[in-house]
Amino acid sequence: MRKTFNFSAGPAVLPESVLQEAADEMLDYKGSGMSVMEISHRSALFQSIIDETEAALRTLMNIPNDYEVLFLQGGTSLQFAMIPMNFMRNRKADYIVTGYWAKKAYQEAKLYGEIHVAASSEDDNFSHIPDCSDLDISPDSDYVYMCENSTIYGTKFHKRPDSKGKILINDISSCFLSEPMNVSDYDMLFGGIQKNLGPAGLVIAIIRKDLISETVLPGTPTMLRYKTHADKGSMYNTPPTYNIYIVGKVIKWIQSLGGLDKMKKINESKAALLYDYLDKSDMFCGLADKDSRSLMNITFRTGSEALDSAFVKAAGENGIISIKGHRAIGGIRANLYNAMPIEGVQHLVQFMEAFEKSEGQYE
Ligand SMILES: *Cc1c(COP(=O)(O)O)cnc(C)c1O
C-alpha cells in the first residue's frame, strides 16, 4: 500500500498492480533485454503491444467493427482543432457547452466556422447539465459536440442528447472506461488517457469509419487528418509507445475486476460514500446539482475560501494529495478515478468528518 492517496485531476492515480508490473518489466520486456521504451515501433514486439491494446479496448467497450480506433498525440486539446478541420464541411456546427473543456472546444471551433451554442449551463456556473432532449440544431450543421463529464465542475450527462440525426462527437476524457457506454450511440468518442487510462501524451479516438475521409478543410496538415492515422494503423509517425503499453495493462486490470459493469458499480459505491457525506455535512456542500453529478470528479466547498484553503492544507498533511479545486471554480475537488481505491475515499470522508468536528481547527 502506498502512503498517500492521490486525488489529482490528471495526470492521475494508476492501479498499483499496473505500475508494479511495468516496474518488473522495465529493464527486460519479455526476454528482449530491452525496456518497452527502447523498442522500435516498427518491431514485431511493439506491433503485438499495439494490436493487443486495441483488441482489448474493442472487447472491453464492445466497439463495433465499423469504428476505427486511433492512437493520437497532442492531447485532448488538439482534438478541439482536428474535429472541425476534419468534419466541418459546411463550416457549421452545434456545441453543447457544459463546462471548461466544452467551452475551450467551442472557442477553438470558432476559428473554422459558424458555431452555434445548442445548449449551455454557463449562466448557472455550469452546475448542471442542461436539458438536451429538444436542441435547436440548424439543418445544415455538420455535427453536434458534447463533453460527457465535466472534469472541473463535476457534472455528467445522464442521458444522451438528441442530436436530431446529426453526427454526435463526445469528449470522454475524464470518464473513459469508468462505466459501460454504447459506442454506436455516438459517431466519435475521444479522450486523453491521463485521467483514467495511463500516462499523459496519448489520446484515443473511436470514430465511425465512413466519416474518415480525404475531404477535410483546405490547409489541414497531414498529421491532423484522421485518415493519415487510420491508413497507417496509428503508426504514420512514431506513436507514444510506452503509453500504449500502459493502457493495455490498465484495460487488463479492468477486465480482471469484472469489466465495465463492475467498474461502474465500484465507482458508484466510491462516489456514494463522498456524496452521502456531503449531503449531510453542515460544513461541506456539493457544487453540482444532484441529477447531474459525476462519478469521477466531485466538487464541493465550505462556503469560506479561508476554510477551503485550511482544509486543503490539512488534507495534504494527512496523505490526501491534490484536492484543491480547479482555479476556474475554486473550492475543493476529489477526483475518484477508476484506480482510486475505496480506502482512499474512506480515508477522505473520515478526515472530512474529523475536520468538521474540529470546526476547522484540525491539528
Ligand atoms: C483534461 C481534459 C481535457 C484536456 O486535456 P489535454 O490532454 O490537457 O489537452 C479536455 N477535456 C476533458 C474532458 C478533460 O478532462
Tab-separated table of C-alpha atoms and ligand atoms in Angstrom:
chain	number	residue	atom	x	y	z
A	1	MET	CA	0.000	0.000	0.000
A	2	ARG	CA	1.226	3.455	-0.904
A	3	LYS	CA	1.487	6.095	1.822
A	4	THR	CA	-0.710	8.745	0.219
A	5	PHE	CA	-3.942	8.906	-1.739
A	6	ASN	CA	-3.625	10.913	-4.941
A	7	PHE	CA	-6.862	12.739	-5.814
A	8	SER	CA	-5.318	14.606	-8.749
A	9	ALA	CA	-7.450	15.578	-11.781
A	10	GLY	CA	-4.855	14.331	-14.247
A	11	PRO	CA	-2.246	13.049	-14.710
A	12	ALA	CA	-3.827	10.888	-12.077
A	13	VAL	CA	-3.629	7.777	-9.959
A	14	LEU	CA	-2.961	4.473	-11.761
A	15	PRO	CA	-3.541	0.960	-10.421
A	16	GLU	CA	-0.665	-0.068	-8.181
A	17	SER	CA	-0.552	-3.537	-9.758
A	18	VAL	CA	-0.108	-1.990	-13.215
A	19	LEU	CA	2.774	0.167	-12.006
A	20	GLN	CA	4.327	-2.859	-10.305
A	21	GLU	CA	4.104	-4.952	-13.485
A	22	ALA	CA	5.599	-2.116	-15.533
A	23	ALA	CA	8.411	-1.860	-12.965
A	24	ASP	CA	9.063	-5.608	-13.168
A	25	GLU	CA	9.318	-5.366	-16.964
A	26	MET	CA	11.238	-2.100	-17.008
A	27	LEU	CA	14.677	-3.475	-17.889
A	28	ASP	CA	13.678	-6.564	-19.821
A	29	TYR	CA	10.383	-6.799	-21.680
A	30	LYS	CA	9.552	-10.441	-22.453
A	31	GLY	CA	13.173	-11.563	-22.606
A	32	SER	CA	14.116	-8.926	-25.198
A	33	GLY	CA	16.748	-7.405	-22.905
A	34	MET	CA	15.121	-4.017	-23.570
A	35	SER	CA	12.591	-1.726	-21.959
A	36	VAL	CA	9.394	-1.138	-23.962
A	37	MET	CA	10.642	2.466	-24.191
A	38	GLU	CA	13.652	1.269	-26.168
A	39	ILE	CA	11.879	-0.976	-28.655
A	40	SER	CA	11.338	0.173	-32.254
A	41	HIS	CA	7.730	0.957	-33.036
A	42	ARG	CA	8.297	-0.992	-36.270
A	43	SER	CA	9.295	-4.167	-34.402
A	44	ALA	CA	7.071	-7.242	-34.155
A	45	LEU	CA	7.273	-6.921	-30.388
A	46	PHE	CA	5.718	-3.454	-30.404
A	47	GLN	CA	3.238	-4.349	-33.144
A	48	SER	CA	1.855	-7.003	-30.834
A	49	ILE	CA	1.596	-4.477	-27.976
A	50	ILE	CA	-0.470	-2.026	-30.049
A	51	ASP	CA	-2.567	-4.802	-31.609
A	52	GLU	CA	-3.320	-6.335	-28.213
A	53	THR	CA	-4.152	-2.940	-26.682
A	54	GLU	CA	-6.580	-2.149	-29.499
A	55	ALA	CA	-8.157	-5.615	-29.379
A	56	ALA	CA	-8.576	-5.439	-25.603
A	57	LEU	CA	-10.198	-1.991	-25.866
A	58	ARG	CA	-12.563	-3.237	-28.589
A	59	THR	CA	-13.608	-6.155	-26.406
A	60	LEU	CA	-13.957	-4.117	-23.212
A	61	MET	CA	-16.015	-1.321	-24.811
A	62	ASN	CA	-17.739	-3.600	-27.298
A	63	ILE	CA	-16.619	-1.354	-30.174
A	64	PRO	CA	-18.365	-2.291	-33.447
A	65	ASN	CA	-16.167	-3.203	-36.439
A	66	ASP	CA	-17.285	-0.164	-38.409
A	67	TYR	CA	-15.466	2.062	-35.932
A	68	GLU	CA	-11.773	2.925	-36.197
A	69	VAL	CA	-9.639	3.099	-33.043
A	70	LEU	CA	-6.868	5.688	-33.360
A	71	PHE	CA	-3.937	6.389	-31.058
A	72	LEU	CA	-3.136	10.100	-31.400
A	73	GLN	CA	-0.967	12.793	-29.855
A	74	GLY	CA	-1.292	16.466	-28.979
A	75	GLY	CA	-3.608	15.946	-26.020
A	76	THR	CA	-7.353	16.285	-25.958
A	77	SER	CA	-6.885	19.967	-26.770
A	78	LEU	CA	-5.546	19.216	-30.256
A	79	GLN	CA	-8.774	17.332	-30.972
A	80	PHE	CA	-10.596	20.629	-30.428
A	81	ALA	CA	-8.979	21.735	-33.726
A	82	MET	CA	-8.819	18.362	-35.521
A	83	ILE	CA	-12.555	17.819	-35.167
A	84	PRO	CA	-13.566	20.962	-37.099
A	85	MET	CA	-10.712	20.520	-39.603
A	86	ASN	CA	-11.894	17.024	-40.441
A	87	PHE	CA	-15.648	17.284	-40.105
A	88	MET	CA	-16.799	20.873	-40.569
A	89	ARG	CA	-17.525	20.616	-44.272
A	90	ASN	CA	-20.394	23.148	-44.293
A	91	ARG	CA	-18.459	25.261	-41.806
A	92	LYS	CA	-21.291	24.981	-39.310
A	93	ALA	CA	-21.516	23.082	-36.049
A	94	ASP	CA	-23.508	22.938	-32.833
A	95	TYR	CA	-21.798	22.834	-29.445
A	96	ILE	CA	-23.256	21.905	-26.082
A	97	VAL	CA	-21.313	23.978	-23.574
A	98	THR	CA	-21.377	22.335	-20.157
A	99	GLY	CA	-18.037	23.313	-18.682
A	100	TYR	CA	-14.498	24.469	-19.061
A	101	TRP	CA	-13.353	21.951	-21.682
A	102	ALA	CA	-16.521	22.076	-23.773
A	103	LYS	CA	-16.119	25.852	-23.862
A	104	LYS	CA	-12.484	25.529	-24.939
A	105	ALA	CA	-13.584	23.196	-27.741
A	106	TYR	CA	-16.285	25.683	-28.753
A	107	GLN	CA	-13.830	28.581	-28.818
A	108	GLU	CA	-11.374	26.609	-30.954
A	109	ALA	CA	-14.099	25.550	-33.400
A	110	LYS	CA	-14.982	29.218	-33.920
A	111	LEU	CA	-11.652	29.586	-35.742
A	112	TYR	CA	-13.054	27.375	-38.505
A	113	GLY	CA	-16.697	28.251	-38.962
A	114	GLU	CA	-20.008	29.442	-37.654
A	115	ILE	CA	-20.636	27.795	-34.315
A	116	HIS	CA	-23.988	27.733	-32.617
A	117	VAL	CA	-24.368	27.036	-28.905
A	118	ALA	CA	-27.132	24.416	-28.862
A	119	ALA	CA	-27.329	24.383	-25.061
A	120	SER	CA	-25.306	25.821	-22.203
A	121	SER	CA	-25.311	25.930	-18.419
A	122	GLU	CA	-22.789	28.740	-18.183
A	123	ASP	CA	-25.355	31.192	-16.697
A	124	ASP	CA	-25.676	28.777	-13.818
A	125	ASN	CA	-21.900	28.477	-13.353
A	126	PHE	CA	-22.007	25.040	-15.057
A	127	SER	CA	-23.588	23.429	-12.000
A	128	HIS	CA	-25.883	21.204	-14.055
A	129	ILE	CA	-26.298	19.531	-17.433
A	130	PRO	CA	-28.973	21.347	-19.455
A	131	ASP	CA	-31.955	19.579	-20.975
A	132	CYS	CA	-30.770	18.313	-24.373
A	133	SER	CA	-33.912	16.474	-25.434
A	134	ASP	CA	-35.011	19.105	-27.965
A	135	LEU	CA	-31.974	21.014	-29.146
A	136	ASP	CA	-32.251	23.841	-31.645
A	137	ILE	CA	-29.879	22.451	-34.277
A	138	SER	CA	-29.573	24.084	-37.689
A	139	PRO	CA	-30.408	21.769	-40.603
A	140	ASP	CA	-27.030	22.252	-42.308
A	141	SER	CA	-24.949	21.785	-39.164
A	142	ASP	CA	-22.026	19.364	-39.674
A	143	TYR	CA	-22.095	17.862	-36.189
A	144	VAL	CA	-23.126	18.237	-32.578
A	145	TYR	CA	-20.364	18.384	-29.976
A	146	MET	CA	-20.593	17.474	-26.289
A	147	CYS	CA	-18.337	16.649	-23.351
A	148	GLU	CA	-19.713	13.716	-21.362
A	149	ASN	CA	-18.187	14.506	-17.994
A	150	SER	CA	-17.155	17.951	-16.809
A	151	THR	CA	-13.852	17.370	-15.060
A	152	ILE	CA	-13.746	20.814	-13.483
A	153	TYR	CA	-17.380	21.369	-12.467
A	154	GLY	CA	-18.095	17.737	-11.557
A	155	THR	CA	-21.150	17.144	-13.725
A	156	LYS	CA	-22.053	14.356	-16.144
A	157	PHE	CA	-24.670	13.675	-18.797
A	158	HIS	CA	-27.076	11.024	-17.559
A	159	LYS	CA	-28.999	10.985	-20.820
A	160	ARG	CA	-27.633	11.121	-24.351
A	161	PRO	CA	-28.511	14.433	-26.058
A	162	ASP	CA	-30.838	14.127	-29.035
A	163	SER	CA	-28.592	15.257	-31.891
A	164	LYS	CA	-31.543	15.066	-34.306
A	165	GLY	CA	-29.753	12.680	-36.617
A	166	LYS	CA	-26.584	14.784	-36.756
A	167	ILE	CA	-23.132	13.366	-36.129
A	168	LEU	CA	-22.549	13.348	-32.365
A	169	ILE	CA	-18.995	13.826	-31.076
A	170	ASN	CA	-18.220	13.296	-27.409
A	171	ASP	CA	-15.144	14.137	-25.305
A	172	ILE	CA	-14.982	11.360	-22.700
A	173	SER	CA	-11.521	12.181	-21.286
A	174	SER	CA	-12.494	12.205	-17.630
A	175	CYS	CA	-14.869	9.230	-17.629
A	176	PHE	CA	-13.069	6.961	-20.128
A	177	LEU	CA	-13.671	3.312	-19.141
A	178	SER	CA	-15.379	4.316	-15.890
A	179	GLU	CA	-18.661	2.678	-16.923
A	180	PRO	CA	-20.184	0.966	-19.978
A	181	MET	CA	-21.089	3.182	-22.961
A	182	ASN	CA	-22.990	2.255	-26.069
A	183	VAL	CA	-20.374	3.227	-28.669
A	184	SER	CA	-22.839	3.209	-31.562
A	185	ASP	CA	-24.880	5.961	-29.849
A	186	TYR	CA	-22.038	8.272	-30.902
A	187	ASP	CA	-20.163	8.910	-34.137
A	188	MET	CA	-16.932	9.775	-32.407
A	189	LEU	CA	-15.742	9.257	-28.841
A	190	PHE	CA	-12.358	10.554	-27.828
A	191	GLY	CA	-10.303	11.318	-24.782
A	192	GLY	CA	-6.872	11.927	-23.363
A	193	ILE	CA	-5.757	8.916	-21.364
A	194	GLN	CA	-4.163	10.799	-18.465
A	195	LYS	CA	-7.332	10.786	-16.356
A	196	ASN	CA	-8.196	7.117	-16.235
A	197	LEU	CA	-6.026	5.004	-18.536
A	198	GLY	CA	-2.353	5.864	-18.391
A	199	PRO	CA	0.410	8.466	-18.596
A	200	ALA	CA	-0.144	11.849	-20.298
A	201	GLY	CA	0.644	12.059	-24.005
A	202	LEU	CA	-1.852	9.805	-25.742
A	203	VAL	CA	-5.379	10.386	-26.987
A	204	ILE	CA	-7.636	7.555	-28.065
A	205	ALA	CA	-10.278	8.359	-30.696
A	206	ILE	CA	-13.027	5.950	-31.701
A	207	ILE	CA	-14.530	7.145	-34.978
A	208	ARG	CA	-17.125	5.734	-37.370
A	209	LYS	CA	-15.032	4.550	-40.322
A	210	ASP	CA	-17.247	6.096	-43.006
A	211	LEU	CA	-16.696	9.579	-41.516
A	212	ILE	CA	-12.944	9.389	-42.030
A	213	SER	CA	-12.233	10.754	-45.483
A	214	GLU	CA	-9.888	12.763	-47.706
A	215	THR	CA	-12.321	15.657	-47.574
A	216	VAL	CA	-11.010	17.998	-44.904
A	217	LEU	CA	-10.762	21.779	-44.626
A	218	PRO	CA	-8.179	23.257	-47.029
A	219	GLY	CA	-4.764	23.562	-45.412
A	220	THR	CA	-5.298	20.785	-42.864
A	221	PRO	CA	-1.817	19.406	-42.121
A	222	THR	CA	-1.175	15.736	-42.930
A	223	MET	CA	-0.644	14.930	-39.243
A	224	LEU	CA	-4.028	16.438	-38.351
A	225	ARG	CA	-6.086	14.303	-40.750
A	226	TYR	CA	-7.726	11.269	-39.199
A	227	LYS	CA	-7.268	9.444	-42.500
A	228	THR	CA	-3.478	9.696	-42.232
A	229	HIS	CA	-3.561	7.791	-38.944
A	230	ALA	CA	-6.329	5.376	-39.943
A	231	ASP	CA	-4.457	4.363	-43.125
A	232	LYS	CA	-1.289	3.573	-41.163
A	233	GLY	CA	-2.682	1.778	-38.116
A	234	SER	CA	-1.799	4.797	-35.921
A	235	MET	CA	1.840	4.444	-36.997
A	236	TYR	CA	2.188	7.155	-39.635
A	237	ASN	CA	4.869	8.506	-37.334
A	238	THR	CA	6.289	7.269	-34.027
A	239	PRO	CA	3.371	6.787	-31.645
A	240	PRO	CA	3.747	7.197	-27.852
A	241	THR	CA	4.749	3.559	-27.476
A	242	TYR	CA	5.115	3.388	-23.708
A	243	ASN	CA	1.681	4.972	-23.140
A	244	ILE	CA	0.042	2.427	-25.433
A	245	TYR	CA	1.735	-0.352	-23.469
A	246	ILE	CA	0.443	1.020	-20.134
A	247	VAL	CA	-3.104	1.443	-21.488
A	248	GLY	CA	-3.034	-2.243	-22.454
A	249	LYS	CA	-2.198	-3.131	-18.860
A	250	VAL	CA	-4.892	-0.836	-17.416
A	251	ILE	CA	-7.510	-2.465	-19.680
A	252	LYS	CA	-6.411	-5.912	-18.466
A	253	TRP	CA	-6.725	-4.654	-14.893
A	254	ILE	CA	-10.328	-3.504	-15.540
A	255	GLN	CA	-11.095	-6.867	-17.128
A	256	SER	CA	-9.649	-8.648	-14.101
A	257	LEU	CA	-12.059	-6.698	-11.866
A	258	GLY	CA	-15.002	-7.879	-13.977
A	259	GLY	CA	-15.244	-5.374	-16.854
A	260	LEU	CA	-17.078	-2.072	-17.202
A	261	ASP	CA	-20.334	-3.088	-15.477
A	262	LYS	CA	-18.328	-3.968	-12.402
A	263	MET	CA	-16.140	-0.874	-12.761
A	264	LYS	CA	-19.290	1.265	-12.727
A	265	LYS	CA	-20.577	-0.441	-9.552
A	266	ILE	CA	-17.246	0.142	-7.835
A	267	ASN	CA	-17.222	3.785	-8.964
A	268	GLU	CA	-20.812	4.257	-7.781
A	269	SER	CA	-20.033	2.934	-4.338
A	270	LYS	CA	-16.952	5.119	-4.024
A	271	ALA	CA	-18.822	8.265	-5.152
A	272	ALA	CA	-21.790	7.452	-2.875
A	273	LEU	CA	-19.522	7.469	0.188
A	274	LEU	CA	-18.498	11.042	-0.507
A	275	TYR	CA	-21.838	12.353	-1.822
A	276	ASP	CA	-23.699	10.885	1.148
A	277	TYR	CA	-21.365	12.670	3.490
A	278	LEU	CA	-21.651	15.965	1.560
A	279	ASP	CA	-25.448	15.731	1.718
A	280	LYS	CA	-25.473	15.513	5.490
A	281	SER	CA	-22.490	17.717	6.323
A	282	ASP	CA	-23.060	21.175	7.848
A	283	MET	CA	-19.624	22.375	6.763
A	284	PHE	CA	-19.172	21.000	3.239
A	285	CYS	CA	-21.558	21.494	0.349
A	286	GLY	CA	-21.518	19.769	-3.064
A	287	LEU	CA	-21.380	22.112	-6.077
A	288	ALA	CA	-23.087	20.062	-8.802
A	289	ASP	CA	-26.866	19.614	-8.945
A	290	LYS	CA	-27.836	16.157	-7.721
A	291	ASP	CA	-29.248	14.948	-11.037
A	292	SER	CA	-26.066	15.994	-12.897
A	293	ARG	CA	-23.456	14.564	-10.549
A	294	SER	CA	-20.260	12.987	-11.871
A	295	LEU	CA	-18.925	9.695	-10.530
A	296	MET	CA	-15.361	10.760	-11.252
A	297	ASN	CA	-14.945	14.390	-10.233
A	298	ILE	CA	-16.649	15.554	-7.058
A	299	THR	CA	-16.638	19.295	-6.367
A	300	PHE	CA	-17.512	20.899	-3.044
A	301	ARG	CA	-16.731	23.828	-0.774
A	302	THR	CA	-17.142	25.036	2.770
A	303	GLY	CA	-18.545	28.480	1.993
A	304	SER	CA	-15.370	30.248	3.093
A	305	GLU	CA	-12.252	30.464	0.946
A	306	ALA	CA	-10.046	30.585	4.024
A	307	LEU	CA	-11.618	27.413	5.386
A	308	ASP	CA	-11.305	25.705	1.972
A	309	SER	CA	-7.575	26.513	1.995
A	310	ALA	CA	-7.161	25.326	5.570
A	311	PHE	CA	-8.880	22.080	4.613
A	312	VAL	CA	-6.697	21.514	1.542
A	313	LYS	CA	-3.582	22.172	3.602
A	314	ALA	CA	-4.582	19.887	6.490
A	315	ALA	CA	-5.652	17.181	3.998
A	316	GLY	CA	-2.231	17.328	2.349
A	317	GLU	CA	-0.613	16.765	5.724
A	318	ASN	CA	-2.818	13.719	6.180
A	319	GLY	CA	-1.976	11.869	2.991
A	320	ILE	CA	-4.751	13.373	0.873
A	321	ILE	CA	-2.983	14.810	-2.150
A	322	SER	CA	-4.158	17.256	-4.859
A	323	ILE	CA	-7.600	18.037	-3.544
A	324	LYS	CA	-7.707	21.735	-4.374
A	325	GLY	CA	-10.448	22.766	-6.814
A	326	HIS	CA	-9.522	23.951	-10.319
A	327	ARG	CA	-8.571	27.643	-10.441
A	328	ALA	CA	-11.630	28.339	-12.644
A	329	ILE	CA	-14.051	27.381	-9.878
A	330	GLY	CA	-12.090	27.275	-6.605
A	331	GLY	CA	-13.195	25.209	-3.633
A	332	ILE	CA	-12.258	21.552	-3.280
A	333	ARG	CA	-12.359	18.680	-5.762
A	334	ALA	CA	-11.862	14.976	-5.175
A	335	ASN	CA	-11.176	13.056	-8.361
A	336	LEU	CA	-12.247	9.461	-7.824
A	337	TYR	CA	-10.900	7.862	-10.984
A	338	ASN	CA	-11.014	4.092	-11.509
A	339	ALA	CA	-7.691	3.482	-9.787
A	340	MET	CA	-8.582	5.386	-6.586
A	341	PRO	CA	-9.061	2.578	-4.049
A	342	ILE	CA	-12.165	2.678	-1.852
A	343	GLU	CA	-9.813	3.001	1.126
A	344	GLY	CA	-8.781	6.380	-0.264
A	345	VAL	CA	-12.371	7.631	-0.263
A	346	GLN	CA	-12.975	6.205	3.220
A	347	HIS	CA	-9.850	7.971	4.433
A	348	LEU	CA	-11.014	11.241	2.848
A	349	VAL	CA	-14.506	11.058	4.358
A	350	GLN	CA	-13.124	10.201	7.807
A	351	PHE	CA	-10.774	13.127	7.532
A	352	MET	CA	-13.615	15.451	6.479
A	353	GLU	CA	-15.636	14.311	9.496
A	354	ALA	CA	-12.731	14.993	11.831
A	355	PHE	CA	-12.094	18.365	10.208
A	356	GLU	CA	-15.743	19.322	10.508
A	357	LYS	CA	-15.865	18.227	14.138
A	358	SER	CA	-12.801	20.357	14.916
A	359	GLU	CA	-14.606	23.338	13.311
A	360	GLY	CA	-11.648	23.895	11.059
A	361	GLN	CA	-9.090	23.807	13.904
A	362	TYR	CA	-7.840	20.336	12.928
A	363	GLU	CA	-4.303	19.662	14.154
B	1	LIG	C1	-8.228	17.057	-19.110
B	1	LIG	C2	-9.288	17.279	-20.102
B	1	LIG	C3	-9.022	17.904	-21.336
B	1	LIG	C4	-7.664	18.480	-21.699
B	1	LIG	O1	-6.755	17.502	-21.978
B	1	LIG	P1	-5.286	17.847	-22.544
B	1	LIG	O2	-4.773	16.492	-22.874
B	1	LIG	O3	-4.553	18.529	-21.451
B	1	LIG	O4	-5.446	18.707	-23.742
B	1	LIG	C5	-10.071	18.012	-22.234
B	1	LIG	N1	-11.286	17.548	-21.956
B	1	LIG	C6	-11.578	16.970	-20.779
B	1	LIG	C7	-12.966	16.481	-20.518
B	1	LIG	C8	-10.589	16.812	-19.825
B	1	LIG	O5	-10.888	16.227	-18.650
